[in-house]
Amino acid sequence: MSRKPSILIVEDESGIADTLQYVLATDGFAPVWASTAEEAIRLFAAEPPALAVLDVGLPDLNGFELFRRLQALPGGSQVPMLFLTARSDEIDRVVGLELGADDYIAKPFSPRELVARVRTILRRSARPVVSATPAPVPPVNAPVVWLLDEERHQIRFYGKSLELSRYEYGVLRLLVQRPGRVFTRDELLLQVWGDDNDSFDRTVDAHIKTLRAKLKAVAPTLEPIRTLRGTGYALNEELPAAPA
Ligand code: CA
């Protein structure tokens, strides 16, 4: 029998935490509750959970900052995380997704809905990324510009290792494997996020934006990812052998 997936709940309101623990336990998960960011970091460092639910408004640390710290812990970047926010604010949502969070839920929310989202996220993160067609051998000059290390989930750009979130890696991996091929937002959503309908086109755009910023830090004058207006994104095949 396999172990129940542990879900770390970081929430300072005990009423909400109690409800979440109850519904998650009823649904076959092993919930672990931390009421402060400090406690969450300690529990997470001792054993990374299968998924973490982070309240944005915590007494000792902002949930976004906690997310960054958890991601930096060993194994942290592999753990899907979902934000709970009191404000149904667009800003919170965009900040959360740009940081690389897997989803967010605005309070008040239905505990059942949260459990359904947790299931969806765990299902899609368990599924390997499947390309519609096998990746062709990259062009001879590709390794100079791009180096894809699938075992380490790392991509090097002009020799520089990129610090990528799980989804940024998933998107860039697809683009790098098929230079010049145009991927529509729907294709990227399907292949990187999975075929649940909780995600939306702006999720893709937000991740492309953060990816571009990271690539720009390496090669400020180049545009490695092309936008095909109204269509999608493609890797620029015309990159020079060395950054300008
Ligand atoms: Ca709170």
JSON list of C-alpha atoms and ligand atoms in Angstrom, two decimals:
[
{"chain": "A", "resi": 1, "resn": "MET", "atom": "CA", "xyz": [0.00, 0.00, 0.00]},
{"chain": "A", "resi": 2, "resn": "SER", "atom": "CA", "xyz": [1.40, 3.37, -0.92]},
{"chain": "A", "resi": 3, "resn": "ARG", "atom": "CA", "xyz": [1.75, 6.16, 1.61]},
{"chain": "A", "resi": 4, "resn": "LYS", "atom": "CA", "xyz": [-0.84, 8.89, 1.65]},
{"chain": "A", "resi": 5, "resn": "PRO", "atom": "CA", "xyz": [0.45, 12.03, -0.04]},
{"chain": "A", "resi": 6, "resn": "SER", "atom": "CA", "xyz": [1.29, 14.63, 2.60]},
{"chain": "A", "resi": 7, "resn": "ILE", "atom": "CA", "xyz": [-0.14, 18.11, 2.10]},
{"chain": "A", "resi": 8, "resn": "LEU", "atom": "CA", "xyz": [1.46, 20.98, 4.00]},
{"chain": "A", "resi": 9, "resn": "ILE", "atom": "CA", "xyz": [-1.14, 23.59, 4.95]},
{"chain": "A", "resi": 10, "resn": "VAL", "atom": "CA", "xyz": [0.34, 26.95, 5.95]},
{"chain": "A", "resi": 11, "resn": "GLU", "atom": "CA", "xyz": [-2.51, 28.99, 7.39]},
{"chain": "A", "resi": 12, "resn": "ASP", "atom": "CA", "xyz": [-2.71, 31.13, 10.52]},
{"chain": "A", "resi": 13, "resn": "GLU", "atom": "CA", "xyz": [-6.49, 30.96, 10.88]},
{"chain": "A", "resi": 14, "resn": "SER", "atom": "CA", "xyz": [-7.12, 27.75, 12.78]},
{"chain": "A", "resi": 15, "resn": "GLY", "atom": "CA", "xyz": [-10.76, 27.53, 11.62]},
{"chain": "A", "resi": 16, "resn": "ILE", "atom": "CA", "xyz": [-9.71, 27.38, 7.98]},
{"chain": "A", "resi": 17, "resn": "ALA", "atom": "CA", "xyz": [-6.81, 25.06, 8.77]},
{"chain": "A", "resi": 18, "resn": "ASP", "atom": "CA", "xyz": [-9.13, 22.67, 10.66]},
{"chain": "A", "resi": 19, "resn": "THR", "atom": "CA", "xyz": [-11.59, 22.53, 7.77]},
{"chain": "A", "resi": 20, "resn": "LEU", "atom": "CA", "xyz": [-8.81, 21.92, 5.25]},
{"chain": "A", "resi": 21, "resn": "GLN", "atom": "CA", "xyz": [-7.24, 19.19, 7.36]},
{"chain": "A", "resi": 22, "resn": "TYR", "atom": "CA", "xyz": [-10.59, 17.52, 7.72]},
{"chain": "A", "resi": 23, "resn": "VAL", "atom": "CA", "xyz": [-11.52, 17.51, 4.01]},
{"chain": "A", "resi": 24, "resn": "LEU", "atom": "CA", "xyz": [-8.02, 16.50, 2.92]},
{"chain": "A", "resi": 25, "resn": "ALA", "atom": "CA", "xyz": [-7.87, 13.64, 5.43]},
{"chain": "A", "resi": 26, "resn": "THR", "atom": "CA", "xyz": [-11.33, 12.48, 4.35]},
{"chain": "A", "resi": 27, "resn": "ASP", "atom": "CA", "xyz": [-10.09, 12.46, 0.77]},
{"chain": "A", "resi": 28, "resn": "GLY", "atom": "CA", "xyz": [-7.11, 10.20, 1.47]},
{"chain": "A", "resi": 29, "resn": "PHE", "atom": "CA", "xyz": [-4.38, 12.78, 2.03]},
{"chain": "A", "resi": 30, "resn": "ALA", "atom": "CA", "xyz": [-2.14, 13.22, 5.06]},
{"chain": "A", "resi": 31, "resn": "PRO", "atom": "CA", "xyz": [-2.45, 16.90, 5.99]},
{"chain": "A", "resi": 32, "resn": "VAL", "atom": "CA", "xyz": [0.21, 18.64, 8.06]},
{"chain": "A", "resi": 33, "resn": "TRP", "atom": "CA", "xyz": [-0.58, 22.06, 9.51]},
{"chain": "A", "resi": 34, "resn": "ALA", "atom": "CA", "xyz": [1.82, 24.94, 10.11]},
{"chain": "A", "resi": 35, "resn": "SER", "atom": "CA", "xyz": [0.40, 28.19, 11.50]},
{"chain": "A", "resi": 36, "resn": "THR", "atom": "CA", "xyz": [3.50, 30.28, 10.77]},
{"chain": "A", "resi": 37, "resn": "ALA", "atom": "CA", "xyz": [6.01, 30.52, 7.93]},
{"chain": "A", "resi": 38, "resn": "GLU", "atom": "CA", "xyz": [8.81, 29.61, 10.31]},
{"chain": "A", "resi": 39, "resn": "GLU", "atom": "CA", "xyz": [7.10, 26.36, 11.28]},
{"chain": "A", "resi": 40, "resn": "ALA", "atom": "CA", "xyz": [6.35, 25.66, 7.60]},
{"chain": "A", "resi": 41, "resn": "ILE", "atom": "CA", "xyz": [10.03, 26.04, 6.65]},
{"chain": "A", "resi": 42, "resn": "ARG", "atom": "CA", "xyz": [11.05, 23.69, 9.45]},
{"chain": "A", "resi": 43, "resn": "LEU", "atom": "CA", "xyz": [8.50, 21.01, 8.48]},
{"chain": "A", "resi": 44, "resn": "PHE", "atom": "CA", "xyz": [9.26, 21.36, 4.78]},
{"chain": "A", "resi": 45, "resn": "ALA", "atom": "CA", "xyz": [13.02, 21.10, 5.35]},
{"chain": "A", "resi": 46, "resn": "ALA", "atom": "CA", "xyz": [12.53, 17.95, 7.46]},
{"chain": "A", "resi": 47, "resn": "GLU", "atom": "CA", "xyz": [10.49, 16.30, 4.69]},
{"chain": "A", "resi": 48, "resn": "PRO", "atom": "CA", "xyz": [9.18, 17.99, 1.55]},
{"chain": "A", "resi": 49, "resn": "PRO", "atom": "CA", "xyz": [5.42, 17.35, 1.20]},
{"chain": "A", "resi": 50, "resn": "ALA", "atom": "CA", "xyz": [3.66, 16.15, -1.96]},
{"chain": "A", "resi": 51, "resn": "LEU", "atom": "CA", "xyz": [2.06, 19.59, -2.22]},
{"chain": "A", "resi": 52, "resn": "ALA", "atom": "CA", "xyz": [1.92, 22.79, -0.17]},
{"chain": "A", "resi": 53, "resn": "VAL", "atom": "CA", "xyz": [-1.00, 25.18, 0.32]},
{"chain": "A", "resi": 54, "resn": "LEU", "atom": "CA", "xyz": [0.26, 28.64, 1.31]},
{"chain": "A", "resi": 55, "resn": "ASP", "atom": "CA", "xyz": [-1.82, 31.43, 2.77]},
{"chain": "A", "resi": 56, "resn": "VAL", "atom": "CA", "xyz": [-0.60, 34.77, 1.36]},
{"chain": "A", "resi": 57, "resn": "GLY", "atom": "CA", "xyz": [-1.32, 36.67, 4.60]},
{"chain": "A", "resi": 58, "resn": "LEU", "atom": "CA", "xyz": [0.77, 35.03, 7.31]},
{"chain": "A", "resi": 59, "resn": "PRO", "atom": "CA", "xyz": [1.79, 36.67, 10.60]},
{"chain": "A", "resi": 60, "resn": "ASP", "atom": "CA", "xyz": [5.55, 36.30, 10.20]},
{"chain": "A", "resi": 61, "resn": "LEU", "atom": "CA", "xyz": [6.18, 36.29, 6.45]},
{"chain": "A", "resi": 62, "resn": "ASN", "atom": "CA", "xyz": [4.31, 37.11, 3.27]},
{"chain": "A", "resi": 63, "resn": "GLY", "atom": "CA", "xyz": [3.18, 33.92, 1.49]},
{"chain": "A", "resi": 64, "resn": "PHE", "atom": "CA", "xyz": [5.04, 34.89, -1.68]},
{"chain": "A", "resi": 65, "resn": "GLU", "atom": "CA", "xyz": [8.31, 35.25, 0.23]},
{"chain": "A", "resi": 66, "resn": "LEU", "atom": "CA", "xyz": [7.63, 31.93, 1.95]},
{"chain": "A", "resi": 67, "resn": "PHE", "atom": "CA", "xyz": [7.12, 30.37, -1.49]},
{"chain": "A", "resi": 68, "resn": "ARG", "atom": "CA", "xyz": [10.57, 31.61, -2.58]},
{"chain": "A", "resi": 69, "resn": "ARG", "atom": "CA", "xyz": [12.20, 30.24, 0.56]},
{"chain": "A", "resi": 70, "resn": "LEU", "atom": "CA", "xyz": [10.51, 26.86, 0.25]},
{"chain": "A", "resi": 71, "resn": "GLN", "atom": "CA", "xyz": [11.49, 26.63, -3.40]},
{"chain": "A", "resi": 72, "resn": "ALA", "atom": "CA", "xyz": [15.11, 27.20, -2.42]},
{"chain": "A", "resi": 73, "resn": "LEU", "atom": "CA", "xyz": [15.10, 24.25, -0.01]},
{"chain": "A", "resi": 74, "resn": "PRO", "atom": "CA", "xyz": [16.39, 20.86, -1.22]},
{"chain": "A", "resi": 75, "resn": "GLY", "atom": "CA", "xyz": [13.68, 19.34, -3.42]},
{"chain": "A", "resi": 76, "resn": "GLY", "atom": "CA", "xyz": [11.61, 22.51, -3.03]},
{"chain": "A", "resi": 77, "resn": "SER", "atom": "CA", "xyz": [11.32, 23.32, -6.72]},
{"chain": "A", "resi": 78, "resn": "GLN", "atom": "CA", "xyz": [9.70, 19.91, -7.31]},
{"chain": "A", "resi": 79, "resn": "VAL", "atom": "CA", "xyz": [6.85, 20.50, -4.86]},
{"chain": "A", "resi": 80, "resn": "PRO", "atom": "CA", "xyz": [3.67, 21.96, -6.38]},
{"chain": "A", "resi": 81, "resn": "MET", "atom": "CA", "xyz": [2.40, 24.94, -4.42]},
{"chain": "A", "resi": 82, "resn": "LEU", "atom": "CA", "xyz": [-0.90, 26.69, -4.36]},
{"chain": "A", "resi": 83, "resn": "PHE", "atom": "CA", "xyz": [-1.71, 30.06, -2.82]},
{"chain": "A", "resi": 84, "resn": "LEU", "atom": "CA", "xyz": [-4.69, 30.94, -0.66]},
{"chain": "A", "resi": 85, "resn": "THR", "atom": "CA", "xyz": [-5.44, 34.60, -0.89]},
{"chain": "A", "resi": 86, "resn": "ALA", "atom": "CA", "xyz": [-7.97, 36.70, 0.98]},
{"chain": "A", "resi": 87, "resn": "ARG", "atom": "CA", "xyz": [-8.07, 39.16, -1.86]},
{"chain": "A", "resi": 88, "resn": "SER", "atom": "CA", "xyz": [-9.44, 38.02, -5.18]},
{"chain": "A", "resi": 89, "resn": "ASP", "atom": "CA", "xyz": [-7.04, 40.60, -6.48]},
{"chain": "A", "resi": 90, "resn": "GLU", "atom": "CA", "xyz": [-5.63, 40.18, -9.98]},
{"chain": "A", "resi": 91, "resn": "ILE", "atom": "CA", "xyz": [-2.28, 41.38, -8.66]},
{"chain": "A", "resi": 92, "resn": "ASP", "atom": "CA", "xyz": [-2.00, 38.55, -6.16]},
{"chain": "A", "resi": 93, "resn": "ARG", "atom": "CA", "xyz": [-3.00, 36.05, -8.76]},
{"chain": "A", "resi": 94, "resn": "VAL", "atom": "CA", "xyz": [-0.52, 37.30, -11.36]},
{"chain": "A", "resi": 95, "resn": "VAL", "atom": "CA", "xyz": [2.31, 37.62, -8.82]},
{"chain": "A", "resi": 96, "resn": "GLY", "atom": "CA", "xyz": [1.61, 34.08, -7.62]},
{"chain": "A", "resi": 97, "resn": "LEU", "atom": "CA", "xyz": [1.60, 32.59, -11.10]},
{"chain": "A", "resi": 98, "resn": "GLU", "atom": "CA", "xyz": [4.63, 34.58, -12.22]},
{"chain": "A", "resi": 99, "resn": "LEU", "atom": "CA", "xyz": [6.54, 33.25, -9.26]},
{"chain": "A", "resi": 100, "resn": "GLY", "atom": "CA", "xyz": [5.73, 29.80, -10.62]},
{"chain": "A", "resi": 101, "resn": "ALA", "atom": "CA", "xyz": [2.95, 28.74, -8.27]},
{"chain": "A", "resi": 102, "resn": "ASP", "atom": "CA", "xyz": [0.71, 26.01, -9.60]},
{"chain": "A", "resi": 103, "resn": "ASP", "atom": "CA", "xyz": [-2.60, 27.64, -8.80]},
{"chain": "A", "resi": 104, "resn": "TYR", "atom": "CA", "xyz": [-4.30, 30.01, -6.43]},
{"chain": "A", "resi": 105, "resn": "ILE", "atom": "CA", "xyz": [-7.63, 30.05, -4.65]},
{"chain": "A", "resi": 106, "resn": "ALA", "atom": "CA", "xyz": [-9.38, 33.18, -3.41]},
{"chain": "A", "resi": 107, "resn": "LYS", "atom": "CA", "xyz": [-11.03, 33.14, 0.01]},
{"chain": "A", "resi": 108, "resn": "PRO", "atom": "CA", "xyz": [-13.76, 32.43, 0.76]},
{"chain": "A", "resi": 109, "resn": "PHE", "atom": "CA", "xyz": [-13.50, 29.14, -1.08]},
{"chain": "A", "resi": 110, "resn": "SER", "atom": "CA", "xyz": [-15.25, 25.83, -0.91]},
{"chain": "A", "resi": 111, "resn": "PRO", "atom": "CA", "xyz": [-13.07, 23.19, 0.79]},
{"chain": "A", "resi": 112, "resn": "ARG", "atom": "CA", "xyz": [-14.28, 20.68, -1.80]},
{"chain": "A", "resi": 113, "resn": "GLU", "atom": "CA", "xyz": [-13.05, 22.94, -4.56]},
{"chain": "A", "resi": 114, "resn": "LEU", "atom": "CA", "xyz": [-9.65, 23.13, -2.92]},
{"chain": "A", "resi": 115, "resn": "VAL", "atom": "CA", "xyz": [-9.43, 19.34, -2.67]},
{"chain": "A", "resi": 116, "resn": "ALA", "atom": "CA", "xyz": [-10.39, 19.05, -6.34]},
{"chain": "A", "resi": 117, "resn": "ARG", "atom": "CA", "xyz": [-7.62, 21.52, -7.29]},
{"chain": "A", "resi": 118, "resn": "VAL", "atom": "CA", "xyz": [-5.10, 19.63, -5.15]},
{"chain": "A", "resi": 119, "resn": "ARG", "atom": "CA", "xyz": [-6.04, 16.41, -6.96]},
{"chain": "A", "resi": 120, "resn": "THR", "atom": "CA", "xyz": [-5.72, 18.05, -10.36]},
{"chain": "A", "resi": 121, "resn": "ILE", "atom": "CA", "xyz": [-2.32, 19.52, -9.58]},
{"chain": "A", "resi": 122, "resn": "LEU", "atom": "CA", "xyz": [-0.97, 16.25, -8.21]},
{"chain": "A", "resi": 123, "resn": "ARG", "atom": "CA", "xyz": [-2.32, 14.35, -11.21]},
{"chain": "A", "resi": 124, "resn": "ARG", "atom": "CA", "xyz": [-0.75, 16.64, -13.76]},
{"chain": "A", "resi": 125, "resn": "SER", "atom": "CA", "xyz": [2.57, 16.90, -11.93]},
{"chain": "A", "resi": 126, "resn": "ALA", "atom": "CA", "xyz": [2.78, 13.12, -11.78]},
{"chain": "A", "resi": 127, "resn": "ARG", "atom": "CA", "xyz": [2.27, 12.82, -15.52]},
{"chain": "A", "resi": 128, "resn": "PRO", "atom": "CA", "xyz": [5.42, 13.12, -17.60]},
{"chain": "A", "resi": 129, "resn": "VAL", "atom": "CA", "xyz": [5.44, 15.75, -20.31]},
{"chain": "A", "resi": 130, "resn": "VAL", "atom": "CA", "xyz": [4.53, 13.98, -23.53]},
{"chain": "A", "resi": 131, "resn": "SER", "atom": "CA", "xyz": [5.36, 15.48, -26.88]},
{"chain": "A", "resi": 132, "resn": "ALA", "atom": "CA", "xyz": [2.95, 14.81, -29.72]},
{"chain": "A", "resi": 133, "resn": "THR", "atom": "CA", "xyz": [5.90, 13.66, -31.83]},
{"chain": "A", "resi": 134, "resn": "PRO", "atom": "CA", "xyz": [9.30, 12.41, -30.73]},
{"chain": "A", "resi": 135, "resn": "ALA", "atom": "CA", "xyz": [11.87, 15.17, -30.44]},
{"chain": "A", "resi": 136, "resn": "PRO", "atom": "CA", "xyz": [14.14, 15.26, -33.47]},
{"chain": "A", "resi": 137, "resn": "VAL", "atom": "CA", "xyz": [17.91, 15.41, -33.15]},
{"chain": "A", "resi": 138, "resn": "PRO", "atom": "CA", "xyz": [18.67, 19.07, -32.53]},
{"chain": "A", "resi": 139, "resn": "PRO", "atom": "CA", "xyz": [20.57, 20.99, -35.18]},
{"chain": "A", "resi": 140, "resn": "VAL", "atom": "CA", "xyz": [24.35, 20.79, -34.93]},
{"chain": "A", "resi": 141, "resn": "ASN", "atom": "CA", "xyz": [24.76, 24.32, -33.60]},
{"chain": "A", "resi": 142, "resn": "ALA", "atom": "CA", "xyz": [22.01, 23.95, -30.98]},
{"chain": "A", "resi": 143, "resn": "PRO", "atom": "CA", "xyz": [24.16, 22.76, -28.04]},
{"chain": "A", "resi": 144, "resn": "VAL", "atom": "CA", "xyz": [26.25, 25.91, -28.31]},
{"chain": "A", "resi": 145, "resn": "VAL", "atom": "CA", "xyz": [23.24, 28.14, -27.70]},
{"chain": "A", "resi": 146, "resn": "TRP", "atom": "CA", "xyz": [21.00, 25.73, -25.78]},
{"chain": "A", "resi": 147, "resn": "LEU", "atom": "CA", "xyz": [21.91, 22.75, -23.68]},
{"chain": "A", "resi": 148, "resn": "LEU", "atom": "CA", "xyz": [19.05, 20.67, -22.36]},
{"chain": "A", "resi": 149, "resn": "ASP", "atom": "CA", "xyz": [19.78, 18.38, -19.43]},
{"chain": "A", "resi": 150, "resn": "GLU", "atom": "CA", "xyz": [16.58, 16.41, -18.92]},
{"chain": "A", "resi": 151, "resn": "GLU", "atom": "CA", "xyz": [17.96, 14.40, -16.02]},
{"chain": "A", "resi": 152, "resn": "ARG", "atom": "CA", "xyz": [18.70, 17.49, -13.98]},
{"chain": "A", "resi": 153, "resn": "HIS", "atom": "CA", "xyz": [15.77, 19.51, -15.38]},
{"chain": "A", "resi": 154, "resn": "GLN", "atom": "CA", "xyz": [18.27, 22.14, -16.37]},
{"chain": "A", "resi": 155, "resn": "ILE", "atom": "CA", "xyz": [18.68, 24.27, -19.44]},
{"chain": "A", "resi": 156, "resn": "ARG", "atom": "CA", "xyz": [21.83, 26.16, -20.26]},
{"chain": "A", "resi": 157, "resn": "PHE", "atom": "CA", "xyz": [21.65, 29.22, -22.48]},
{"chain": "A", "resi": 158, "resn": "TYR", "atom": "CA", "xyz": [25.03, 30.23, -23.93]},
{"chain": "A", "resi": 159, "resn": "GLY", "atom": "CA", "xyz": [26.62, 28.09, -21.24]},
{"chain": "A", "resi": 160, "resn": "LYS", "atom": "CA", "xyz": [24.76, 29.78, -18.37]},
{"chain": "A", "resi": 161, "resn": "SER", "atom": "CA", "xyz": [22.53, 27.53, -16.30]},
{"chain": "A", "resi": 162, "resn": "LEU", "atom": "CA", "xyz": [19.04, 29.06, -15.99]},
{"chain": "A", "resi": 163, "resn": "GLU", "atom": "CA", "xyz": [17.16, 29.10, -12.68]},
{"chain": "A", "resi": 164, "resn": "LEU", "atom": "CA", "xyz": [13.76, 27.94, -13.88]},
{"chain": "A", "resi": 165, "resn": "SER", "atom": "CA", "xyz": [10.52, 27.09, -12.13]},
{"chain": "A", "resi": 166, "resn": "ARG", "atom": "CA", "xyz": [8.97, 23.76, -13.04]},
{"chain": "A", "resi": 167, "resn": "TYR", "atom": "CA", "xyz": [6.62, 25.25, -15.63]},
{"chain": "A", "resi": 168, "resn": "GLU", "atom": "CA", "xyz": [9.20, 27.61, -17.07]},
{"chain": "A", "resi": 169, "resn": "TYR", "atom": "CA", "xyz": [11.40, 24.57, -17.59]},
{"chain": "A", "resi": 170, "resn": "GLY", "atom": "CA", "xyz": [8.51, 22.67, -19.19]},
{"chain": "A", "resi": 171, "resn": "VAL", "atom": "CA", "xyz": [7.75, 25.46, -21.65]},
{"chain": "A", "resi": 172, "resn": "LEU", "atom": "CA", "xyz": [11.36, 26.16, -22.58]},
{"chain": "A", "resi": 173, "resn": "ARG", "atom": "CA", "xyz": [12.12, 22.47, -22.92]},
{"chain": "A", "resi": 174, "resn": "LEU", "atom": "CA", "xyz": [9.40, 22.09, -25.55]},
{"chain": "A", "resi": 175, "resn": "LEU", "atom": "CA", "xyz": [10.57, 25.15, -27.46]},
{"chain": "A", "resi": 176, "resn": "VAL", "atom": "CA", "xyz": [14.24, 24.11, -27.35]},
{"chain": "A", "resi": 177, "resn": "GLN", "atom": "CA", "xyz": [13.44, 20.61, -28.56]},
{"chain": "A", "resi": 178, "resn": "ARG", "atom": "CA", "xyz": [11.76, 21.96, -31.69]},
{"chain": "A", "resi": 179, "resn": "PRO", "atom": "CA", "xyz": [13.50, 25.18, -32.74]},
{"chain": "A", "resi": 180, "resn": "GLY", "atom": "CA", "xyz": [11.28, 27.26, -35.02]},
{"chain": "A", "resi": 181, "resn": "ARG", "atom": "CA", "xyz": [8.19, 25.17, -34.40]},
{"chain": "A", "resi": 182, "resn": "VAL", "atom": "CA", "xyz": [5.25, 27.36, -33.38]},
{"chain": "A", "resi": 183, "resn": "PHE", "atom": "CA", "xyz": [3.46, 26.22, -30.24]},
{"chain": "A", "resi": 184, "resn": "THR", "atom": "CA", "xyz": [0.00, 27.65, -29.62]},
{"chain": "A", "resi": 185, "resn": "ARG", "atom": "CA", "xyz": [-0.97, 28.60, -26.07]},
{"chain": "A", "resi": 186, "resn": "ASP", "atom": "CA", "xyz": [-3.37, 25.66, -26.04]},
{"chain": "A", "resi": 187, "resn": "GLU", "atom": "CA", "xyz": [-0.61, 23.24, -27.01]},
{"chain": "A", "resi": 188, "resn": "LEU", "atom": "CA", "xyz": [1.67, 24.59, -24.30]},
{"chain": "A", "resi": 189, "resn": "LEU", "atom": "CA", "xyz": [-1.12, 24.40, -21.72]},
{"chain": "A", "resi": 190, "resn": "LEU", "atom": "CA", "xyz": [-1.90, 20.85, -22.70]},
{"chain": "A", "resi": 191, "resn": "GLN", "atom": "CA", "xyz": [1.68, 19.62, -22.86]},
{"chain": "A", "resi": 192, "resn": "VAL", "atom": "CA", "xyz": [3.12, 21.48, -19.88]},
{"chain": "A", "resi": 193, "resn": "TRP", "atom": "CA", "xyz": [0.18, 21.99, -17.53]},
{"chain": "A", "resi": 194, "resn": "GLY", "atom": "CA", "xyz": [-1.97, 19.04, -18.54]},
{"chain": "A", "resi": 195, "resn": "ASP", "atom": "CA", "xyz": [-5.47, 19.00, -19.93]},
{"chain": "A", "resi": 196, "resn": "ASP", "atom": "CA", "xyz": [-7.39, 20.39, -16.97]},
{"chain": "A", "resi": 197, "resn": "ASN", "atom": "CA", "xyz": [-9.43, 23.49, -17.68]},
{"chain": "A", "resi": 198, "resn": "ASP", "atom": "CA", "xyz": [-8.35, 25.40, -14.58]},
{"chain": "A", "resi": 199, "resn": "SER", "atom": "CA", "xyz": [-5.44, 26.93, -16.47]},
{"chain": "A", "resi": 200, "resn": "PHE", "atom": "CA", "xyz": [-5.85, 29.74, -18.95]},
{"chain": "A", "resi": 201, "resn": "ASP", "atom": "CA", "xyz": [-3.96, 31.43, -21.78]},
{"chain": "A", "resi": 202, "resn": "ARG", "atom": "CA", "xyz": [-2.61, 34.11, -19.46]},
{"chain": "A", "resi": 203, "resn": "THR", "atom": "CA", "xyz": [-0.83, 31.44, -17.45]},
{"chain": "A", "resi": 204, "resn": "VAL", "atom": "CA", "xyz": [1.29, 30.73, -20.52]},
{"chain": "A", "resi": 205, "resn": "ASP", "atom": "CA", "xyz": [1.89, 34.42, -21.21]},
{"chain": "A", "resi": 206, "resn": "ALA", "atom": "CA", "xyz": [2.94, 35.05, -17.60]},
{"chain": "A", "resi": 207, "resn": "HIS", "atom": "CA", "xyz": [5.49, 32.23, -17.74]},
{"chain": "A", "resi": 208, "resn": "ILE", "atom": "CA", "xyz": [6.83, 33.36, -21.14]},
{"chain": "A", "resi": 209, "resn": "LYS", "atom": "CA", "xyz": [7.31, 36.81, -19.64]},
{"chain": "A", "resi": 210, "resn": "THR", "atom": "CA", "xyz": [9.38, 35.55, -16.70]},
{"chain": "A", "resi": 211, "resn": "LEU", "atom": "CA", "xyz": [11.34, 33.22, -19.02]},
{"chain": "A", "resi": 212, "resn": "ARG", "atom": "CA", "xyz": [12.20, 36.11, -21.31]},
{"chain": "A", "resi": 213, "resn": "ALA", "atom": "CA", "xyz": [13.46, 38.15, -18.37]},
{"chain": "A", "resi": 214, "resn": "LYS", "atom": "CA", "xyz": [15.75, 35.28, -17.36]},
{"chain": "A", "resi": 215, "resn": "LEU", "atom": "CA", "xyz": [17.05, 34.86, -20.92]},
{"chain": "A", "resi": 216, "resn": "LYS", "atom": "CA", "xyz": [17.56, 38.60, -21.23]},
{"chain": "A", "resi": 217, "resn": "ALA", "atom": "CA", "xyz": [19.79, 38.53, -18.18]},
{"chain": "A", "resi": 218, "resn": "VAL", "atom": "CA", "xyz": [22.12, 36.25, -20.18]},
{"chain": "A", "resi": 219, "resn": "ALA", "atom": "CA", "xyz": [21.80, 37.86, -23.63]},
{"chain": "A", "resi": 220, "resn": "PRO", "atom": "CA", "xyz": [20.31, 41.37, -23.25]},
{"chain": "A", "resi": 221, "resn": "THR", "atom": "CA", "xyz": [20.08, 42.18, -26.98]},
{"chain": "A", "resi": 222, "resn": "LEU", "atom": "CA", "xyz": [18.57, 38.91, -28.25]},
{"chain": "A", "resi": 223, "resn": "GLU", "atom": "CA", "xyz": [14.97, 37.73, -28.55]},
{"chain": "A", "resi": 224, "resn": "PRO", "atom": "CA", "xyz": [15.26, 33.95, -28.12]},
{"chain": "A", "resi": 225, "resn": "ILE", "atom": "CA", "xyz": [11.47, 33.45, -27.92]},
{"chain": "A", "resi": 226, "resn": "ARG", "atom": "CA", "xyz": [9.40, 34.83, -30.78]},
{"chain": "A", "resi": 227, "resn": "THR", "atom": "CA", "xyz": [5.75, 35.80, -30.35]},
{"chain": "A", "resi": 228, "resn": "LEU", "atom": "CA", "xyz": [3.54, 34.93, -33.31]},
{"chain": "A", "resi": 229, "resn": "ARG", "atom": "CA", "xyz": [0.74, 37.39, -32.85]},
{"chain": "A", "resi": 230, "resn": "GLY", "atom": "CA", "xyz": [-2.55, 35.65, -32.25]},
{"chain": "A", "resi": 231, "resn": "THR", "atom": "CA", "xyz": [-0.90, 32.24, -32.65]},
{"chain": "A", "resi": 232, "resn": "GLY", "atom": "CA", "xyz": [1.66, 31.39, -30.01]},
{"chain": "A", "resi": 233, "resn": "TYR", "atom": "CA", "xyz": [5.38, 31.15, -29.39]},
{"chain": "A", "resi": 234, "resn": "ALA", "atom": "CA", "xyz": [8.44, 29.70, -31.10]},
{"chain": "A", "resi": 235, "resn": "LEU", "atom": "CA", "xyz": [12.14, 29.46, -30.43]},
{"chain": "A", "resi": 236, "resn": "ASN", "atom": "CA", "xyz": [14.13, 31.88, -32.55]},
{"chain": "A", "resi": 237, "resn": "GLU", "atom": "CA", "xyz": [16.33, 29.83, -34.91]},
{"chain": "A", "resi": 238, "resn": "GLU", "atom": "CA", "xyz": [18.43, 32.81, -35.94]},
{"chain": "A", "resi": 239, "resn": "LEU", "atom": "CA", "xyz": [20.43, 33.22, -32.74]},
{"chain": "A", "resi": 240, "resn": "PRO", "atom": "CA", "xyz": [24.16, 33.89, -33.15]},
{"chain": "A", "resi": 241, "resn": "ALA", "atom": "CA", "xyz": [26.72, 31.37, -31.93]},
{"chain": "A", "resi": 242, "resn": "ALA", "atom": "CA", "xyz": [27.69, 33.74, -29.10]},
{"chain": "A", "resi": 243, "resn": "PRO", "atom": "CA", "xyz": [25.57, 36.34, -27.30]},
{"chain": "A", "resi": 244, "resn": "ALA", "atom": "CA", "xyz": [26.15, 39.93, -28.44]},
{"chain": "B", "resi": 1, "resn": "CA", "atom": "CA", "xyz": [-4.02, 34.67, 7.06]}
]
